[in-house]
XYZ file of C-alpha atoms in Angstrom:
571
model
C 8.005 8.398 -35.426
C 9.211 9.800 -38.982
C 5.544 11.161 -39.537
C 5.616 13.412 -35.800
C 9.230 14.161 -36.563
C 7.921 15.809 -40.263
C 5.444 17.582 -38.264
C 7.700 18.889 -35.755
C 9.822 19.748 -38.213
C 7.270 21.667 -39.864
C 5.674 23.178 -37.371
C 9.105 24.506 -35.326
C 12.166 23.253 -37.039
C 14.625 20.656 -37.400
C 14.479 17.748 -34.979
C 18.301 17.532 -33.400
C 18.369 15.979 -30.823
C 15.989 12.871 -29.279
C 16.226 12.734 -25.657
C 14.268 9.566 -23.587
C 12.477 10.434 -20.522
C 10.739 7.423 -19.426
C 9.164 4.256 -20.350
C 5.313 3.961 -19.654
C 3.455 1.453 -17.037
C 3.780 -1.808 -18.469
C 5.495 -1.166 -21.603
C 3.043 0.593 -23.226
C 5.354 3.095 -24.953
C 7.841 5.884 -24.296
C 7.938 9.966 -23.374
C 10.642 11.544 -25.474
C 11.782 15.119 -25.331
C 12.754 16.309 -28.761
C 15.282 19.243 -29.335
C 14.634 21.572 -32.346
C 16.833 23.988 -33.784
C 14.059 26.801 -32.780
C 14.655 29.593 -31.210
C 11.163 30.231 -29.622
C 10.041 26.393 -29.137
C 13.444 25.073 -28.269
C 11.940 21.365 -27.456
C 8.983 19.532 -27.292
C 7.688 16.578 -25.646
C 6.082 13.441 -27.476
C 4.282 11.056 -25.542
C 4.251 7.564 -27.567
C 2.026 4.848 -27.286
C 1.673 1.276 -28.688
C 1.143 -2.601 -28.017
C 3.396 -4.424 -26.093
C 4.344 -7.544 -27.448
C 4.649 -8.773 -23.801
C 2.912 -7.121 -20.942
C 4.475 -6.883 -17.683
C 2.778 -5.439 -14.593
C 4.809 -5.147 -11.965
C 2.035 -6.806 -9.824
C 0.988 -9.280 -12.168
C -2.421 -8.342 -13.773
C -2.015 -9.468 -16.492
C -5.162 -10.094 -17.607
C -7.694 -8.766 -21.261
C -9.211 -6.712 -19.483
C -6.441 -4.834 -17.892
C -4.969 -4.437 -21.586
C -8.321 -3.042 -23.049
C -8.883 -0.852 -19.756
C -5.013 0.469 -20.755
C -5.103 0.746 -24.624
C -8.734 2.828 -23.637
C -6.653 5.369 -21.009
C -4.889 6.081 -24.002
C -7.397 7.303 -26.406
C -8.949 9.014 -23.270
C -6.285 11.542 -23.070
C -5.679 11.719 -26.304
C -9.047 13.272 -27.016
C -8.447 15.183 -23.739
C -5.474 17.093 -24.985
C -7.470 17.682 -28.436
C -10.901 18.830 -27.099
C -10.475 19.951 -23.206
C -6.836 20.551 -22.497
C -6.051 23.903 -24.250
C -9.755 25.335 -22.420
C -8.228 24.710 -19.133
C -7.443 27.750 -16.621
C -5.491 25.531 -14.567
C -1.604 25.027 -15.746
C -0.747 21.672 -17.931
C 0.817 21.216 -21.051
C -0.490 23.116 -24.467
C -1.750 20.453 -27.261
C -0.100 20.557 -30.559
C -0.691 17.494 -32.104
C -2.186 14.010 -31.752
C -1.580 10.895 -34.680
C -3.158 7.567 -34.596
C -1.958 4.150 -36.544
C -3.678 1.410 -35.628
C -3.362 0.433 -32.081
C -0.255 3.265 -31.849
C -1.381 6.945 -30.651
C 1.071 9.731 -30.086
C 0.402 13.266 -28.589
C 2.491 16.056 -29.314
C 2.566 18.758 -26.498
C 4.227 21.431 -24.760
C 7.506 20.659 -22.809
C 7.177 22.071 -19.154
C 10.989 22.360 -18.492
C 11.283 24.407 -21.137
C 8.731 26.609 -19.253
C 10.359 26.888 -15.500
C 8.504 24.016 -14.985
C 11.094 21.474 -14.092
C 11.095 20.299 -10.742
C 9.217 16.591 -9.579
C 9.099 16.208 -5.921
C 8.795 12.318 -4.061
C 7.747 14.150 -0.600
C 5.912 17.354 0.251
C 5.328 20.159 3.071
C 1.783 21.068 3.341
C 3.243 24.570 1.894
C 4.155 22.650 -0.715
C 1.182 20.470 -1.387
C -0.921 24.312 -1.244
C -0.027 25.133 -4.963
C -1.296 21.188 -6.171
C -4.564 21.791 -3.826
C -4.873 25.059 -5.596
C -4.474 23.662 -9.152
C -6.782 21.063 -8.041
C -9.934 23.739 -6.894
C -9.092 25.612 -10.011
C -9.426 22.791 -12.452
C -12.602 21.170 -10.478
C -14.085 24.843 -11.049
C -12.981 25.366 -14.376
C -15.172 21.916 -15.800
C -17.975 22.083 -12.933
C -21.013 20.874 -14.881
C -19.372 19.592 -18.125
C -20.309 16.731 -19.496
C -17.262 14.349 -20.089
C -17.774 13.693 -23.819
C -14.784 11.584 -25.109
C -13.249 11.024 -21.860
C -14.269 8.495 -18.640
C -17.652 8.673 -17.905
C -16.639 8.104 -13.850
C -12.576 9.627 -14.241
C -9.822 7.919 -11.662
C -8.017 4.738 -12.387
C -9.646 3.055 -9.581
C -13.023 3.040 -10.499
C -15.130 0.293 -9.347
C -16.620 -0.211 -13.066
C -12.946 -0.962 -14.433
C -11.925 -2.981 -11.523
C -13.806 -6.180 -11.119
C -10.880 -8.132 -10.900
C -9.673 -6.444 -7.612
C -13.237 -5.897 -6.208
C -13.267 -9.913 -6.026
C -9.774 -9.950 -4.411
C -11.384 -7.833 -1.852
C -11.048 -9.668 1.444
C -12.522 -7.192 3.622
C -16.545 -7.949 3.695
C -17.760 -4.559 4.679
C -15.713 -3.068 2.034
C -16.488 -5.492 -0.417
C -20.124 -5.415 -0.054
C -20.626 -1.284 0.513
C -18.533 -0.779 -2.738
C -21.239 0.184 -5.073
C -22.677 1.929 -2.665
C -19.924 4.263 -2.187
C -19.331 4.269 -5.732
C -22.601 5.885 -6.157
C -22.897 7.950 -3.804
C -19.831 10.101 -5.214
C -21.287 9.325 -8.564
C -24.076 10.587 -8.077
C -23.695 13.819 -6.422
C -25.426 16.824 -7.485
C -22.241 18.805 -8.200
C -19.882 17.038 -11.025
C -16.983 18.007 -12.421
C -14.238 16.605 -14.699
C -11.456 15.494 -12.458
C -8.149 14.642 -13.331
C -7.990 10.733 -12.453
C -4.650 10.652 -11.291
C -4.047 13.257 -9.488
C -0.355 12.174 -7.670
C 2.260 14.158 -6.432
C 4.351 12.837 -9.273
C 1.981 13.941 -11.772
C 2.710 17.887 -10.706
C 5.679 19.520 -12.292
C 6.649 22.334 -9.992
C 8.962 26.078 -10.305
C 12.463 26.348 -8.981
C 10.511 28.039 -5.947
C 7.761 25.414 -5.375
C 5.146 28.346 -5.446
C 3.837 27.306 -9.188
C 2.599 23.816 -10.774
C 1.175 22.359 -13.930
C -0.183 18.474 -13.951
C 0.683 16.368 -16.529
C -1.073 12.274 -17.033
C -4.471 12.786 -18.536
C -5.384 9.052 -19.066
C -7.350 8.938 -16.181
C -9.635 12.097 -16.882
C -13.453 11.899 -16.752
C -16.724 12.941 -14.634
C -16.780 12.785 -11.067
C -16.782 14.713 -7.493
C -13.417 16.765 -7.079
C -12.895 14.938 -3.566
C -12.081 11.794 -5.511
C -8.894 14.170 -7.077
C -8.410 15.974 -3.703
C -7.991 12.247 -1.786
C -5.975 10.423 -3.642
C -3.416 13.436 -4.225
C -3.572 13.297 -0.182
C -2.656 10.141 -0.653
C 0.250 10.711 -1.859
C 1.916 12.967 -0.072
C 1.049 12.047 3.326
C 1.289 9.475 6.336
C -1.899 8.534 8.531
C -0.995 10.865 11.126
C 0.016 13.856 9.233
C -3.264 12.795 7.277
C -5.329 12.890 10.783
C -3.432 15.944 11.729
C -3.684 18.032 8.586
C -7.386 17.183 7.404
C -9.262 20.858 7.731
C -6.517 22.455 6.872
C -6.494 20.524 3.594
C -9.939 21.198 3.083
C -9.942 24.940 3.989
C -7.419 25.875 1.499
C -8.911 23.454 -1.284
C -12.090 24.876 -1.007
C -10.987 28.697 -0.864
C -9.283 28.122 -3.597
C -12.512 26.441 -5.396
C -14.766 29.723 -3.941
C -12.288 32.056 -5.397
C -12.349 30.175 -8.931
C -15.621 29.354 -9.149
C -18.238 31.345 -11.372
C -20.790 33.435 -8.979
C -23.735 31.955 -10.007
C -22.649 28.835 -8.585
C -24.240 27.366 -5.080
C -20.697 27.415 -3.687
C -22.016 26.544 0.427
C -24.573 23.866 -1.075
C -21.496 22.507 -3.116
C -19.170 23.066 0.086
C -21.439 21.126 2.447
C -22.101 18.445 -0.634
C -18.378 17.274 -1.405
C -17.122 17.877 2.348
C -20.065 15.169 3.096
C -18.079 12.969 0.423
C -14.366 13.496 1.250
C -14.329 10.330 3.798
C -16.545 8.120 0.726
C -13.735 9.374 -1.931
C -11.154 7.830 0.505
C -13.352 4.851 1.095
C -13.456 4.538 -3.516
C -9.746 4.121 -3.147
C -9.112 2.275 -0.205
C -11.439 -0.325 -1.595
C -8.987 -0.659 -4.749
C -6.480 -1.090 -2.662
C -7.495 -3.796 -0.535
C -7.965 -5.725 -3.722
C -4.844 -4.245 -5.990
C -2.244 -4.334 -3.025
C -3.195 -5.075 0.629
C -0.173 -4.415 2.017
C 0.045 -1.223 0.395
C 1.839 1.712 2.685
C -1.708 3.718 1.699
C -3.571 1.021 3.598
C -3.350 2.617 6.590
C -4.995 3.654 10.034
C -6.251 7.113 8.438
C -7.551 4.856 5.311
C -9.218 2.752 7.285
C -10.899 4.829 9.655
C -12.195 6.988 6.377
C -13.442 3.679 4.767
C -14.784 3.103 7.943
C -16.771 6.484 8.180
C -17.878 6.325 4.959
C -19.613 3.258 5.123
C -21.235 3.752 8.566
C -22.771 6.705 6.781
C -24.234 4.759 3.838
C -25.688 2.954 5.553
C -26.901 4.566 8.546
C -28.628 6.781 5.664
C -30.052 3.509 4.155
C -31.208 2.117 7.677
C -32.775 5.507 8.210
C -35.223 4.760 5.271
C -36.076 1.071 5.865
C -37.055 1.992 9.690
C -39.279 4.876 8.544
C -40.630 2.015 6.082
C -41.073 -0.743 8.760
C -42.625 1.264 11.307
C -45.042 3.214 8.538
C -46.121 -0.510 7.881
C -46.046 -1.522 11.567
C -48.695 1.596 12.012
C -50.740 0.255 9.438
C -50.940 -3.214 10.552
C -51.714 -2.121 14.343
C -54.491 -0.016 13.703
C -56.410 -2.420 11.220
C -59.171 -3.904 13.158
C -61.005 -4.947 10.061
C -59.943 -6.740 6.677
C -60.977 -8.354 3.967
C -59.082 -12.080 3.803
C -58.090 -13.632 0.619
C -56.238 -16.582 -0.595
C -53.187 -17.021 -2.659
C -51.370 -20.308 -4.585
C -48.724 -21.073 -1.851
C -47.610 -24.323 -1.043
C -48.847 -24.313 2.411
C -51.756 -23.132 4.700
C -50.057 -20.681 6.748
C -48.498 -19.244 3.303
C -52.026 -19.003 1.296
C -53.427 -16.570 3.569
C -53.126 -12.907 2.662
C -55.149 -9.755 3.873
C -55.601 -6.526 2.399
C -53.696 -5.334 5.660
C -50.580 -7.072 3.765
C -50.965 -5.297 0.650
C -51.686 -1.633 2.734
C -48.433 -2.410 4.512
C -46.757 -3.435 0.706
C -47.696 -0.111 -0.978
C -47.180 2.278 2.024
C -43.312 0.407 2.336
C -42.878 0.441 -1.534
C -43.544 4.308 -1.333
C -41.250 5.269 1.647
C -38.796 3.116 -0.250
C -39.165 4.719 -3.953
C -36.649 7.590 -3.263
C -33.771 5.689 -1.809
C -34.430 3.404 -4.523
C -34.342 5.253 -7.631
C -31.284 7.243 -5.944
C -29.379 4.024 -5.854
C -31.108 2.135 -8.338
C -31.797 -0.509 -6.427
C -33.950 -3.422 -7.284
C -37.135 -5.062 -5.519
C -38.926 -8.246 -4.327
C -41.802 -8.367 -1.967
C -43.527 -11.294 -1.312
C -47.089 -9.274 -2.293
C -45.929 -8.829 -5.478
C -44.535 -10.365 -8.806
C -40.983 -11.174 -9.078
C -39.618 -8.126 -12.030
C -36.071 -9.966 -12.102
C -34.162 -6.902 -11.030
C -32.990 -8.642 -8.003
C -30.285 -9.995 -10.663
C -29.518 -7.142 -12.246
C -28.822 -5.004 -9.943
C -25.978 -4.355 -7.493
C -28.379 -4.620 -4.697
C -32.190 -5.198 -4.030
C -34.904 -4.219 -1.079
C -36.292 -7.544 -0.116
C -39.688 -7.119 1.776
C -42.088 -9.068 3.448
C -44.845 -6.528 4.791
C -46.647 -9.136 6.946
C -44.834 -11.834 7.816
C -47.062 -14.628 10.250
C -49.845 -13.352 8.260
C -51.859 -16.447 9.688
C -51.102 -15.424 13.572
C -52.004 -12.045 12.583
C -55.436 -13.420 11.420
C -55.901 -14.963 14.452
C -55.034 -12.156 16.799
C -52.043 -13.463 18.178
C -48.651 -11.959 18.674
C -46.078 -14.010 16.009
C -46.135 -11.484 12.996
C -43.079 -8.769 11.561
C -42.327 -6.100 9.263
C -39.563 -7.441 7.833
C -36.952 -5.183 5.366
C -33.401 -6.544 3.977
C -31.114 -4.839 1.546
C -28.811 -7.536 -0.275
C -26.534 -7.135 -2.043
C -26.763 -9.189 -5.735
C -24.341 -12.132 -4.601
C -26.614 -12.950 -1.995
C -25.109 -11.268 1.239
C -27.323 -9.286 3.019
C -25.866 -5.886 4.251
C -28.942 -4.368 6.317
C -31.680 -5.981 7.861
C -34.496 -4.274 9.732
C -37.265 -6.206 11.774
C -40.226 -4.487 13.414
C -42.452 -6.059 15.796
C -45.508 -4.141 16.156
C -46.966 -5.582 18.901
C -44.723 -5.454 21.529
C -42.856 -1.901 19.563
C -39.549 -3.782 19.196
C -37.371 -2.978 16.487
C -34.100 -4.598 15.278
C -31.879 -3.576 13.031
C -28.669 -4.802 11.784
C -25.731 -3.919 9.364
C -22.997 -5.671 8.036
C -20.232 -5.927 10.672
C -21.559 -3.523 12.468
C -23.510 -5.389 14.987
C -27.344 -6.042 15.784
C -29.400 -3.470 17.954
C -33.006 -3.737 19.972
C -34.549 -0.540 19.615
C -31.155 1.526 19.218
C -28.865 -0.584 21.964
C -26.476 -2.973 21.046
C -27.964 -6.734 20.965
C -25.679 -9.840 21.887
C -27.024 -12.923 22.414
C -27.709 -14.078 26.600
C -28.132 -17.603 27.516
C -29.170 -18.982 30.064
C -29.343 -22.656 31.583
C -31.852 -24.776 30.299
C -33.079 -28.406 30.440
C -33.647 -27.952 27.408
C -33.119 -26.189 24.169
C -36.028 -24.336 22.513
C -37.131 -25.237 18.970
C -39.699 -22.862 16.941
C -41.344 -24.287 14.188
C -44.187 -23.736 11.792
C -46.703 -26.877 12.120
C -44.958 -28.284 9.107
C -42.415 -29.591 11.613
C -45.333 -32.157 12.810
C -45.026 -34.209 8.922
C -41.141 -34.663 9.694
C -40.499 -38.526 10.178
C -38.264 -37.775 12.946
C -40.593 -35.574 14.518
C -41.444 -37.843 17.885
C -37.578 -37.542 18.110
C -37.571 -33.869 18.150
C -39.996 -33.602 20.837
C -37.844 -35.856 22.966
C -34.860 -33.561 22.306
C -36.549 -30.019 22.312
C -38.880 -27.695 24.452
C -41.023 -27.081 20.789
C -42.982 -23.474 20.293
C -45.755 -23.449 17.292
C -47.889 -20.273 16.158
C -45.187 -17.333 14.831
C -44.261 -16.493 11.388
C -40.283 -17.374 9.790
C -39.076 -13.916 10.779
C -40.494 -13.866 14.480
C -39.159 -17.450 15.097
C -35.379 -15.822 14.047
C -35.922 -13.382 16.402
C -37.668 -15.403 19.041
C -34.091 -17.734 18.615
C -32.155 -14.970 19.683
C -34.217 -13.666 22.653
C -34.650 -16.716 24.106
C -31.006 -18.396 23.832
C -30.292 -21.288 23.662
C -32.707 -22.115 20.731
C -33.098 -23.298 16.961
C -35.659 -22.749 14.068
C -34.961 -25.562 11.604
C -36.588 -25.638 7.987
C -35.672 -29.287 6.703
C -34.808 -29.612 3.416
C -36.868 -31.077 0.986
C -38.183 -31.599 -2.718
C -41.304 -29.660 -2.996
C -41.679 -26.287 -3.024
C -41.936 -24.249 0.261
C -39.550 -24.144 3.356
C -39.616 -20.300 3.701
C -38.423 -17.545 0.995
C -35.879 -15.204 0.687
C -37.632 -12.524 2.142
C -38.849 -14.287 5.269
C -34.658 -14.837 6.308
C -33.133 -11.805 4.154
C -33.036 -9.608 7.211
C -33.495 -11.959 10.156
C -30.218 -13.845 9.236
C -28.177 -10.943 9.255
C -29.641 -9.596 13.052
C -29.418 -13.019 13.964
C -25.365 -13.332 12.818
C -24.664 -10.093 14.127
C -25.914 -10.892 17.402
C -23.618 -13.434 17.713
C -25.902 -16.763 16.632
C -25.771 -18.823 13.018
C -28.327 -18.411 10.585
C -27.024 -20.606 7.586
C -28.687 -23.233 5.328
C -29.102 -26.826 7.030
C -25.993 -28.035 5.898
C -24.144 -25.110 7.441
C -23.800 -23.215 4.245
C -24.593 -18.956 3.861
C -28.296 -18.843 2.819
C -29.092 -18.742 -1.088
C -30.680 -15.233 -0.971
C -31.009 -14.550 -4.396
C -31.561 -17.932 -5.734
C -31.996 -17.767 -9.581
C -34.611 -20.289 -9.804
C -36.781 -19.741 -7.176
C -38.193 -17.222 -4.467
C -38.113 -20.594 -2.166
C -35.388 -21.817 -0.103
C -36.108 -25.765 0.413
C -33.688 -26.940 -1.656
C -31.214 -26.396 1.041
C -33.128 -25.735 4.177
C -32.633 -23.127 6.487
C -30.719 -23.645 10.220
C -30.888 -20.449 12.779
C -29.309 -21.300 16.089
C -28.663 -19.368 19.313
C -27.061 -22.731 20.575
């Protein structure tokens, strides 16, 4: 401190008086207000930082990464107030000085109070909110474009990148699985800023009259889309139904304020209809922190929710949009080819060595309506037409296609053959599915809890009373030992391929489609289930591996799934 004291003392006069304001998160350091014997800068405020010798969250993450994520906040706004701060149009506090020691930073800057700026407010009127809204639009317009050198490449405390701990508290499975999804979709929006990251009603230091506000906490700052900034301060200041109640208001005087700020070469309507588009996903970012930092949370509510909700619906309606157009594209293709050339592949059955240029048409006209979406998202790929690339692993989710599946019944001019288009996530999960049937025009389509659909109306499973239950196989069924047994047991259908006997399972309830385990290679692949399973679960039937286990859908070793089997029941 002795150093920042000779500077203040320097730079506006004798230090007399050393006033504590707070102590920082986790006992990361201490604000100070220090009293000079100046005249014109009467006090100042220093904002100290160093190591804990024992950290203490009050919520008990504890944990390296937390610490490193922390110390980096730090340096973030630290090169904030040096660089950006003093540039901004929108009201915080002037830069004077910054001094690193080590692991120990401290920022010298302007103190607020001394500039009318002294009131903090734990509730607010939406009269009240206006001036932070304002400040908000001003600041967004102010850095619209820059590049965040120095600071967060994606700003906000809660970003997914930072938070992998809480991402795998996550209990909620749509959440948990749409998460990079949403992430990228703000992420990737055509109109970034630099927002602030933190953006709280505590964070605004208001006038005497409440008309006027400067924000203050810049370790948060970095790139993003100002509706991340404009939620969570939202957040903040309001309960679900005033949320609900107050929405286009909010977003009328946020973005008036942005049209009035913003330079007029700017696109402001394509911007407007942009980030309005991404208000619910910016609510859906945090929510999904939440759900993994605090549950119980009072953010975590019914507005929350429904946002969360509303974002991910729109994901990946958007996303099912594309793999339909890329199904029935490939459905076309496959219906209207009378004549092809066969060929033969190394597969480790009969059914599986037969390919047709029909398959590979079908591959490349998929692989084209799928390129888009694809770089967009970055998604990965697997077909079965093609060679494994590995980016199924590295990715946070991958297209897995099968152009032609019951390539052999296709051959043979029977019905039994699919277009069949998952995305899955890397874990394994699959989170859409799309099946299209081109000879009898069916489609189905599934997402992640939110239910399977026949050609756009809702698909449950129907039984009805059998003698007995139905049991599609492939002919490989006929080398099982206890295959005389099976016959006994089950009405047994031959002649489709893996992703037509799913379906087939679920239209004609009560039924199975077993895939014993065993040994050798074979037993279906990842992309003859990847979609399938998921119609098939959200239906209301059980597509799991024999034992009862969640399919292996991105198995490291292997495109094949014998090692465990595969079990889809309608029973």
């Amino acid at each position: 401190m002795d150093s920042i004291e000779n500077y203040i003392e320097k730079e506006f006069g004798t230090v007399i008086k050393v006033e504590p304001i707070q102590e920082l998160w986790s006992g990361y350091g201490q604000i100070k207000r220090l009293w000079t014997d100046n005249s014109r800068v009467k006090s100042v405020i220093v904002k100290q930082i160093s190591v804990p010798e024992k950290v203490a969250h009050p919520k008990g993450w504890n944990t390296p990464l937390s610490h490193q994520r922390k110390m980096q906040s730090y340096e973030v706004e630290s090169y904030w107030y040096a660089h950006y701060a003093n540039s901004s149009t929108a009201r915080l506090p002037k830069f004077y000085k910054r001094l690193h020691q080590g692991n120990s930073h401290t920022i010298v800057m302007e103190d607020l109070d001394s500039e009318g700026l002294n009131l903090c407010l734990s509730n607010a009127s939406i009269e009240e909110m206006r001036p932070c809204i304002e400040w908000l639009a001003k600041f967004h317009a102010k850095f619209l474009g820059t590049t965040p050198k120095g600071l967060w490449p994606v700003g906000s405390y809660w970003h997914l990148s930072t938070r992998p701990d809480e991402l795998e508290k996550t209990e909620e499975i749509p959440t948990k699985l749409t998460a990079s999804l949403i992430d990228k979709s703000l992420s990737k929006a055509k109109y970034q800023t630099i927002i602030h990251g933190d953006a709280k009603l505590a964070n605004f230091c208001f006038s005497p009259d409440r008309l006027s506000v400067a924000a203050v906490d810049f370790q948060y700052v970095g790139g993003g889309c100002g509706m991340k900034d404009l939620a969570y301060f939202v957040s903040s200041c309001l309960t679900s139904d005033q949320c609900f109640e107050l929405e286009e208001r909010i977003l009328s005087i946020y973005f008036e304020a942005l049209k009035s700020s913003l330079d007029k070469q700017a696109n402001f309507d394509e911007l407007e209809r942009e980030w309005r588009q991404l208000y619910p996903y910016a609510w859906a970012d945090f929510y999904r922190f939440l759900k993994g930092w605090s549950p119980e949370h009072w953010k975590v509510h019914e507005y929350s929710r429904q946002m969360a909700l509303k974002a991910q619906r729109s994901v990946l309606s958007e996303l099912l949009e594309t793999a339909t157009g890329a199904a029935k594209l490939a459905g076309d293709i496959i219906q209207t080819s009378n004549k092809y050339k066969l060929f033969k592949k190394d597969a480790p059955s009969a059914a599986s060595e037969v390919v047709t240029e029909i398959d590979y048409k079908a591959e490349k006209a998929i692989l084209r309506a799928l390129a888009e979406c694809s770089n967009h998202y970055d998604f990965g790929i697997i077909t079965e037409e093609s060679q494994d690339d590995g980016t199924r692993f590295n990715k946070d989710y991958f297209w897995c296609v099968d152009p032609l599946d019951g390539t052999l019944a296709f051959t043979e001019g029977r019905p039994g053959h699919a277009v069949s288009i998952a995305l899955v996530e890397k874990g394994g999960p699959p989170i859409l599915g799309v099946v299209f049937d081109p000879v009898r025009n069916n489609l189905y389509h599934a997402t992640v809890s939110g239910g399977s659909f026949k050609n756009g109306i809702p698909f449950l499973i129907s039984k009805s009373p059998k003698s007995k239950v139905k049991l599609y196989a492939d002919n490989s069924l006929k080398n099982e030992d206890n295959y005389e047994e099976l016959r006994s047991t089950y009405e047994i259908h031959f002649g489709a391929g893996a992703v037509m006997n799913c379906i087939s399972c679920i239209e004609d309830a009560p039924a199975k489609y077993i895939k014993f385990p065993k040994v050798s290679k074979g037993g279906g692949s990842i992309w003859d289930f990847a979609a399938a399973s998921l119609i098939v679960n959200e239906a209301g039937g059980s597509a799991t591996d024999y034992y009862g286990a969640p399919l292996d859908l991105n198995r490291k070793d292997s495109t094949y799934l014998n090692h465990r089997g595969v079990l889809i029941s309608s029973v």
